[in-house]
Structures are given as C-alpha cells and as structure tokens.
Amino acid sequence: MAQGVVKNPDEQVVLGEEIGNVRLVTLNRPRQLNVISSKVVSLLAEYLEKWEKDDQAKLVIVKGVGRAFSAGGDLKMFYDGRNSKDSCLEVVYRMYWLCHHIHTYKKTQVALAHGITMGGGASLMVPLKFSVVTEKTVFSTPEASIGFHTDCGFSFIHSRLPGHLGEFLALTGARLNGKELVAAGLATHFVPSEKLPELEKRLIGLNTGDEIAVKSAIEEFSEDVQLDGQSVLNKQSIIDECFSKETVAEIIKSFEAEAGKEGNGWIGPVLKGLKKSSPTGLKITLRSVREGREQALAECLKKEFRLTINILRAIISADIYEGIRALTIEKDNAPKWDPPTLDKVDDDKVDLVFQPFGEDLELQIPENENCRWDGKYENSAYATSQVTAEAK
C-alpha cells in the first residue's frame, strides 16, 4: 500500500506519516528529550484534527525518537518569557485544549512510550486507549517541586488513582517504572524495548483501528507484570495514611513519623525531596488534585489553565521561575523560595490563583460533539483582543 508523508518543510519537530489506514506521529526532538514547544503543540493538534476527520485514518500511533518519549513542557520557553506578560499564554491554551481532544479522541490511539515520560509528556500517553511502556520508561509528575502544579489533565488523572496515590505522585514527583505504570493503571501494556520496533511494524501491518485486533496484536508482544518487592506501589497503606491528611504540613508530619519506623528507609529520600520543593507549588498542587476528584475532565483542564496563567504571571509568587533557574538554567539546585516555608504561604493568596476568569477568557472546550474542534486559540478572546490591540 502506498505511503504518504505529511511533513512541515521548515520544522521537523513532529513527523506525521500516513501509511494505509494507519497514522504515525513521531516526536522528533531527541536532543531536547522531545520536550513540548509551541511548534510541537500546533503540529500535534493539526495532525490529530485532520486524522480524526479522515475516514481513511483508523489507527493513530504516537512515539518518540531517542531516549525519551517526551520529558514534558519546554521549561526554557517559560523561563525566557518571564519578563514578558503572557508570552506563553498561547502555547498553554493550545496544549490544554489539545489535552481534552486527546482524552476524547474518536480514533483508536496507541502510545509507544519508551524512555523518559514526564509531566505534560505523559499526557500524550496515559489517556490513550492503549499505552505501551518498556523497562526504560520513567514516569513522573514533578511540577510542584519547581513551583508549578500538576497539569495537562493530571489533576483529573491523579485524583482517580487508588487511595491517595495521586496526591503522593503529585506532591513528591516520585518516579514509576514501566511495570509500575501498568500496575497503577497509568499504562495498559508492558513490552520489552527490544520488541518495540517489531510491535510497531505489526500494528502498521494490521491496517485497522479495530480495538480487539489492536489489543490482540499488542498482547503478542507484552509480558505480565510482577512488581518488585520494594515498589512504592506496595506501600499503599502508608501512602494512604499520610497523604490523606488535610494539609501539606500535616502530610509531611505524618510522613516523618512513618520514616522513623523499621523497614521504612524508602521514605527518607522522598521526604527530603518533598521538603526541598516550593511551598507554594505544594499547596496549589494538593488543592488542585483534591478538587479534581469532584471535577469532570473539562473542569479540571479549565482550572489548570487558570492556575498556569496565574502562576506564570507570578500573581502570588515567582517560584516557577526560581525553580526553573535552579533546576535547568544555572543548575545549582539551590532555589530560594518566596515565601520560603509552608506556614508563610497564605491560603487567601492561594485562593487567588484558583479564581475563575471571565467566561470569554476561560479555556474554551466545546460541549457540543458536532463542534468538538471549536474553541481554538485563534478564535478565543485572547487572540482577537490581541489583534484588535495591535490594529489600533
């Protein structure tokens, strides 16, 4: 069958291939660990909308090149825009709008998530009908540690994990390996990495989006998952005991008490990381995940959009920029948080970042299925008001 390739001649950060009834998306920034830039978001949205509307497209496969599936958002992009108000608003809007469409996509999707799969990068894996991980897959949602929050739909996803595992993953940024992802329900299949190229060929050869056929094909290559005895997923009772507490301070106090008990040596390094994290980021993240339990996907994404814009605007703290500086720019790993401690983070100020925007300034997620690709950034009040302002 003839193979057609849809590519942007100027920018190869995302490749889109059309092979019979199969559509293949390749994240192609290996040196940058396939981080999600403005161009990546635009191309992903363009391909996914085109293929959902294409009757010939039956199966969409998403993969990354190199040692990462995707390491998440482009932190340098955020940092470089720190002195220019709303410089990243467009890419944030487009990404969260896209997250909704990935969760609700009408064609069968398979993620081949080999390697680093973190933060927003994991939003291209977890919601898909089938998500394949390997022994090299490393998952984490570490945003709170740098003064940010668990985003790209993860206040929805984490809040639906067993017990209080979601709070644990969101607040600590704890890493899960491929087998743990399957056991936790964040991925569907574990396939050894050496079999991944063969699996990809098999899926392309199927030339169908029939879910039973796709699942059967993946299961030809997948292995049953046996958790390591030391896996954090075997510590659920401790996690539930500590991370069910009402506040971040109470969670840390409870976790400290557990750390002193015999056999709980694993807690020490996790606790150390938790205490080094942004107090503001931790408080915002805990509240967001807790609210997520009562919110539908669209509500979670609208809330996350508000949080992100308000955090980038530094309306209560500039910790996001200090966190990125310490982690990825100067790499001194010595952030100076403001406020510096949990007790100095005023709950009334935290309320401010959760405040709804005016209706026209919210993330526009279509409620009508017939218009599900409406609500794009270019038709939003942000884009039209900007155009109006420039025209004056």
XYZ file of C-alpha atoms in Angstrom:
392
model
C 0.000 0.000 0.000
C 1.336 3.463 -0.857
C 2.889 5.501 1.912
C 2.334 9.232 2.084
C 4.275 11.502 4.423
C 2.846 14.759 5.744
C 5.687 16.964 6.926
C 6.328 20.609 7.607
C 9.281 21.506 5.368
C 10.611 24.119 7.782
C 10.304 22.271 11.056
C 10.730 18.575 11.751
C 9.952 18.607 15.490
C 6.906 16.399 14.843
C 6.675 13.972 11.939
C 3.309 12.814 10.642
C 3.146 9.751 8.406
C 0.153 8.273 6.602
C 0.562 4.553 5.951
C -2.605 2.977 4.576
C -5.188 3.358 7.343
C -2.528 3.977 9.985
C -1.274 7.400 11.076
C 2.088 7.665 12.830
C 3.113 10.667 14.954
C 6.794 10.881 15.880
C 8.072 13.399 18.427
C 11.397 14.317 16.876
C 13.453 16.500 19.226
C 15.727 13.799 20.697
C 18.461 16.188 21.875
C 15.808 18.132 23.810
C 14.190 14.900 25.093
C 11.170 15.630 22.886
C 10.001 18.487 25.105
C 6.751 20.139 24.116
C 7.266 23.519 22.467
C 4.735 25.802 20.821
C 5.509 24.260 17.422
C 5.072 20.722 18.766
C 1.627 21.558 20.170
C 0.481 23.211 16.929
C 1.599 20.309 14.760
C 0.093 17.668 17.052
C -3.249 19.465 17.025
C -3.130 19.877 13.253
C -2.424 16.195 12.631
C -4.930 14.875 15.162
C -7.785 17.032 13.905
C -7.045 16.154 10.287
C -6.897 12.434 11.020
C -9.986 12.316 13.210
C -11.922 13.821 10.302
C -10.284 11.498 7.742
C -12.404 8.392 7.114
C -9.309 6.572 5.869
C -7.495 7.057 9.203
C -8.312 4.190 11.584
C -5.337 3.912 13.958
C -3.012 6.610 15.350
C 0.356 5.618 16.831
C 2.401 8.116 18.892
C 6.085 7.592 19.644
C 9.268 9.495 20.431
C 12.781 9.395 18.991
C 15.791 8.770 21.238
C 15.883 8.111 24.972
C 12.664 9.974 25.729
C 9.041 9.669 24.747
C 8.609 13.241 25.996
C 10.104 14.998 29.012
C 7.157 17.411 29.157
C 6.851 21.151 28.679
C 9.721 23.282 27.414
C 10.832 24.888 30.693
C 13.341 27.171 28.970
C 10.479 28.574 26.894
C 8.655 29.521 30.102
C 11.804 30.971 31.672
C 12.718 33.038 28.629
C 9.240 34.580 28.702
C 9.362 35.550 32.383
C 9.704 39.302 31.753
C 7.050 39.487 29.048
C 3.480 39.152 30.319
C 1.568 36.211 28.869
C 4.324 35.344 26.396
C 3.400 31.653 26.813
C -0.359 32.062 27.044
C -0.966 30.829 23.510
C 1.005 27.594 23.861
C -0.590 26.899 27.280
C -4.084 27.455 25.882
C -3.389 25.248 22.847
C -1.881 22.455 24.959
C -4.744 22.190 27.450
C -7.305 22.423 24.651
C -5.398 19.622 22.879
C -5.333 17.529 26.074
C -9.135 17.450 26.032
C -9.146 16.217 22.450
C -6.559 13.541 23.169
C -8.682 12.218 26.070
C -11.808 12.164 23.895
C -10.286 11.194 20.532
C -12.572 9.283 18.186
C -9.982 7.018 16.569
C -8.022 4.210 18.232
C -4.719 5.502 19.633
C -1.584 3.669 20.737
C 1.326 5.314 22.579
C 4.715 3.607 22.369
C 6.146 5.334 25.443
C 9.776 4.254 25.649
C 12.129 6.204 27.900
C 11.507 9.437 29.818
C 7.787 10.222 30.027
C 7.247 13.120 32.374
C 4.740 15.858 33.137
C 2.969 17.098 30.039
C 4.769 14.431 28.017
C 2.817 11.780 29.902
C -0.415 13.464 28.783
C 0.391 12.067 25.332
C 0.486 8.542 26.800
C -1.849 7.983 29.767
C -5.200 8.987 28.182
C -4.746 6.859 25.057
C -6.775 3.682 24.587
C -3.534 1.686 24.528
C -0.277 2.821 26.129
C 2.763 0.590 25.803
C 5.707 1.038 28.170
C 9.104 -0.673 28.464
C 11.789 -1.362 31.058
C 13.317 2.011 30.086
C 10.138 4.012 30.712
C 10.404 6.519 33.565
C 7.271 8.414 34.586
C 6.990 11.369 36.921
C 4.879 14.464 37.543
C 7.457 16.659 39.320
C 5.911 20.080 38.672
C 5.202 21.017 42.311
C 8.900 20.804 43.141
C 9.657 23.801 40.894
C 6.757 25.957 41.997
C 4.312 24.792 39.360
C 1.342 22.384 39.625
C 0.265 19.001 38.276
C -1.157 19.966 34.876
C -2.092 18.726 31.395
C -5.048 16.828 32.794
C -3.197 15.189 35.686
C -5.351 16.812 38.361
C -8.060 14.662 36.727
C -5.903 11.543 36.229
C -4.120 11.521 39.601
C -7.298 12.186 41.531
C -8.730 8.939 40.152
C -5.842 6.671 41.154
C -6.352 4.199 44.031
C -6.482 5.717 47.508
C -4.224 8.738 47.830
C -1.582 7.577 45.359
C -2.414 10.607 43.213
C -1.534 13.084 45.956
C 1.675 11.143 46.601
C 2.780 11.234 42.943
C 1.771 14.883 42.503
C 3.450 16.212 45.645
C 6.633 14.117 45.656
C 7.258 13.761 41.920
C 8.051 10.101 42.695
C 9.106 8.079 39.668
C 7.354 4.986 38.400
C 8.892 2.466 36.021
C 7.099 0.726 33.172
C 5.820 -2.222 35.197
C 4.594 0.090 37.953
C 2.718 2.203 35.386
C 0.795 -0.854 34.206
C 0.084 -1.963 37.777
C -1.187 1.525 38.670
C -3.429 1.698 35.599
C -1.448 4.549 34.010
C -0.413 2.332 31.091
C -2.039 -0.719 29.513
C 0.839 -2.982 28.408
C 4.482 -3.721 29.223
C 6.621 -4.717 26.238
C 10.423 -5.256 26.392
C 12.169 -2.500 24.451
C 13.849 -4.873 22.005
C 10.393 -5.942 20.801
C 9.093 -2.408 20.267
C 10.168 -1.999 16.601
C 8.557 -5.322 15.747
C 5.359 -4.327 17.557
C 5.240 -1.065 15.618
C 5.557 -2.966 12.330
C 2.835 -5.365 13.454
C 0.438 -2.516 14.275
C 1.116 -0.794 10.958
C 0.593 -4.093 9.175
C -2.801 -4.549 10.846
C -4.043 -1.530 8.912
C -7.081 -1.264 11.182
C -8.286 0.560 14.262
C -10.371 -2.365 15.462
C -9.724 -2.325 19.213
C -9.889 -6.095 19.655
C -7.386 -6.651 16.842
C -5.052 -3.939 18.163
C -5.199 -5.274 21.711
C -4.554 -8.810 20.498
C -1.540 -7.657 18.471
C -0.022 -5.829 21.442
C -0.575 -8.859 23.659
C 1.527 -10.962 21.290
C 4.496 -8.887 22.492
C 3.529 -7.872 26.031
C 4.550 -9.518 29.278
C 2.668 -9.947 32.538
C 3.774 -7.520 35.203
C 5.287 -8.629 38.500
C 6.133 -5.763 40.832
C 9.461 -5.615 42.626
C 9.002 -6.192 46.357
C 10.345 -2.703 47.098
C 7.983 -0.947 44.683
C 6.333 2.136 46.112
C 3.026 0.659 44.932
C 3.443 -1.924 47.687
C 3.449 0.926 50.218
C -0.151 1.953 49.555
C -1.255 1.697 53.191
C 1.471 4.121 54.321
C 0.748 6.436 51.376
C -2.963 6.453 52.205
C -2.285 7.069 55.896
C -0.010 10.055 55.238
C -1.335 11.610 52.045
C -4.948 11.610 53.179
C -4.116 14.342 55.701
C -5.820 17.683 55.162
C -2.805 19.948 54.608
C 0.696 19.667 53.154
C 2.180 20.373 56.605
C 0.163 17.521 58.141
C 1.158 15.204 55.284
C 4.851 15.934 55.881
C 4.490 15.491 59.655
C 2.734 12.140 59.180
C 5.322 11.027 56.606
C 8.129 11.961 59.023
C 6.540 9.801 61.717
C 6.383 6.830 59.336
C 10.012 7.379 58.248
C 11.218 6.533 61.730
C 9.640 3.087 61.712
C 11.560 -0.084 60.865
C 11.532 -1.031 57.186
C 10.602 2.452 56.004
C 14.014 3.537 54.750
C 12.485 4.294 51.357
C 10.702 7.325 52.824
C 13.878 9.298 53.623
C 14.872 10.345 50.085
C 11.229 11.035 49.127
C 10.736 13.177 52.228
C 13.953 15.085 51.516
C 12.715 15.971 48.030
C 9.298 16.953 49.370
C 10.849 19.347 51.899
C 13.022 20.952 49.201
C 10.025 21.660 46.969
C 8.309 25.012 46.525
C 5.878 25.530 49.432
C 3.580 27.499 47.131
C 3.720 24.799 44.449
C 2.910 22.091 47.001
C -0.133 23.919 48.380
C -1.536 24.695 44.935
C -0.933 21.137 43.736
C -2.607 19.440 46.714
C -5.696 21.609 46.366
C -5.873 21.081 42.607
C -5.713 17.270 42.842
C -8.237 17.227 45.680
C -10.633 19.429 43.696
C -10.078 17.164 40.698
C -11.902 14.312 42.435
C -15.133 16.266 42.119
C -14.472 17.728 38.672
C -15.062 16.425 35.165
C -12.155 16.459 32.702
C -13.196 19.761 31.116
C -13.459 21.424 34.544
C -10.006 20.150 35.504
C -8.439 21.493 32.323
C -10.129 24.887 32.707
C -8.891 25.054 36.309
C -5.360 24.028 35.269
C -5.359 26.715 32.576
C -6.195 29.365 35.196
C -3.554 28.051 37.572
C -0.860 28.002 34.904
C -1.570 31.508 33.654
C -1.705 32.912 37.194
C 1.492 31.094 38.196
C 3.308 32.358 35.080
C 2.008 35.851 35.855
C 3.569 35.392 39.334
C 0.486 36.862 40.995
C 1.369 35.362 44.386
C 4.914 34.046 43.858
C 7.637 33.864 41.206
C 8.708 30.396 42.407
C 8.164 28.883 38.956
C 10.997 30.971 37.500
C 13.248 30.413 40.511
C 12.595 26.675 40.287
C 13.421 26.517 36.579
C 16.548 28.652 37.144
C 17.825 26.338 39.882
C 16.943 23.116 38.064
C 17.730 23.737 34.398
C 19.343 27.154 33.817
C 22.076 27.650 36.415
C 21.650 24.098 37.750
C 22.741 24.971 41.288
C 19.803 23.026 42.764
C 19.521 25.725 45.427
C 16.234 27.529 44.841
C 15.302 30.396 47.127
C 11.534 30.083 47.512
C 9.315 33.072 48.242
C 7.549 32.550 50.596
C 10.259 30.224 51.991
C 8.106 27.967 54.192
C 4.630 26.421 54.155
C 3.409 28.465 57.121
C 4.225 31.658 55.215
C 2.060 30.674 52.221
C -1.233 32.422 52.912
C -4.282 30.329 51.999
C -6.114 33.502 50.953
C -3.380 34.119 48.393
C -3.607 30.533 47.153
C -7.317 31.236 46.595
C -6.316 33.960 44.131
C -4.734 31.569 41.619
C -7.905 29.448 41.590
C -10.257 32.349 40.865
C -12.302 31.879 37.645
C -11.578 34.189 34.730
C -14.318 35.996 32.852
C -16.259 33.457 30.763
C -14.699 34.605 27.478
C -11.191 34.297 28.965
C -11.603 30.716 30.171
C -10.264 27.759 28.192
C -12.982 27.157 25.593
C -13.853 23.448 25.488
C -16.815 22.689 23.202
C -19.730 20.911 24.862
C -21.392 20.013 21.561
C -19.847 16.918 19.969
C -20.704 18.229 16.499
C -18.440 21.220 17.127
C -15.758 19.437 19.113
C -12.852 21.051 17.271
C -14.149 24.549 18.007
C -12.671 26.712 20.762
C -9.231 27.071 19.169
C -6.891 29.756 20.440
C -7.125 31.814 17.248
C -10.866 32.196 17.830
C -10.517 32.985 21.535
C -10.849 36.382 23.191
C -7.095 36.334 23.821
C -6.266 36.177 20.121
C -8.984 38.530 18.906
C -8.323 41.167 21.588
C -4.616 40.985 20.802
C -5.336 41.506 17.116
C -7.607 44.418 17.991
C -4.964 45.985 20.197
C -2.306 45.642 17.516
C -4.630 47.169 14.940
C -5.077 50.355 16.966
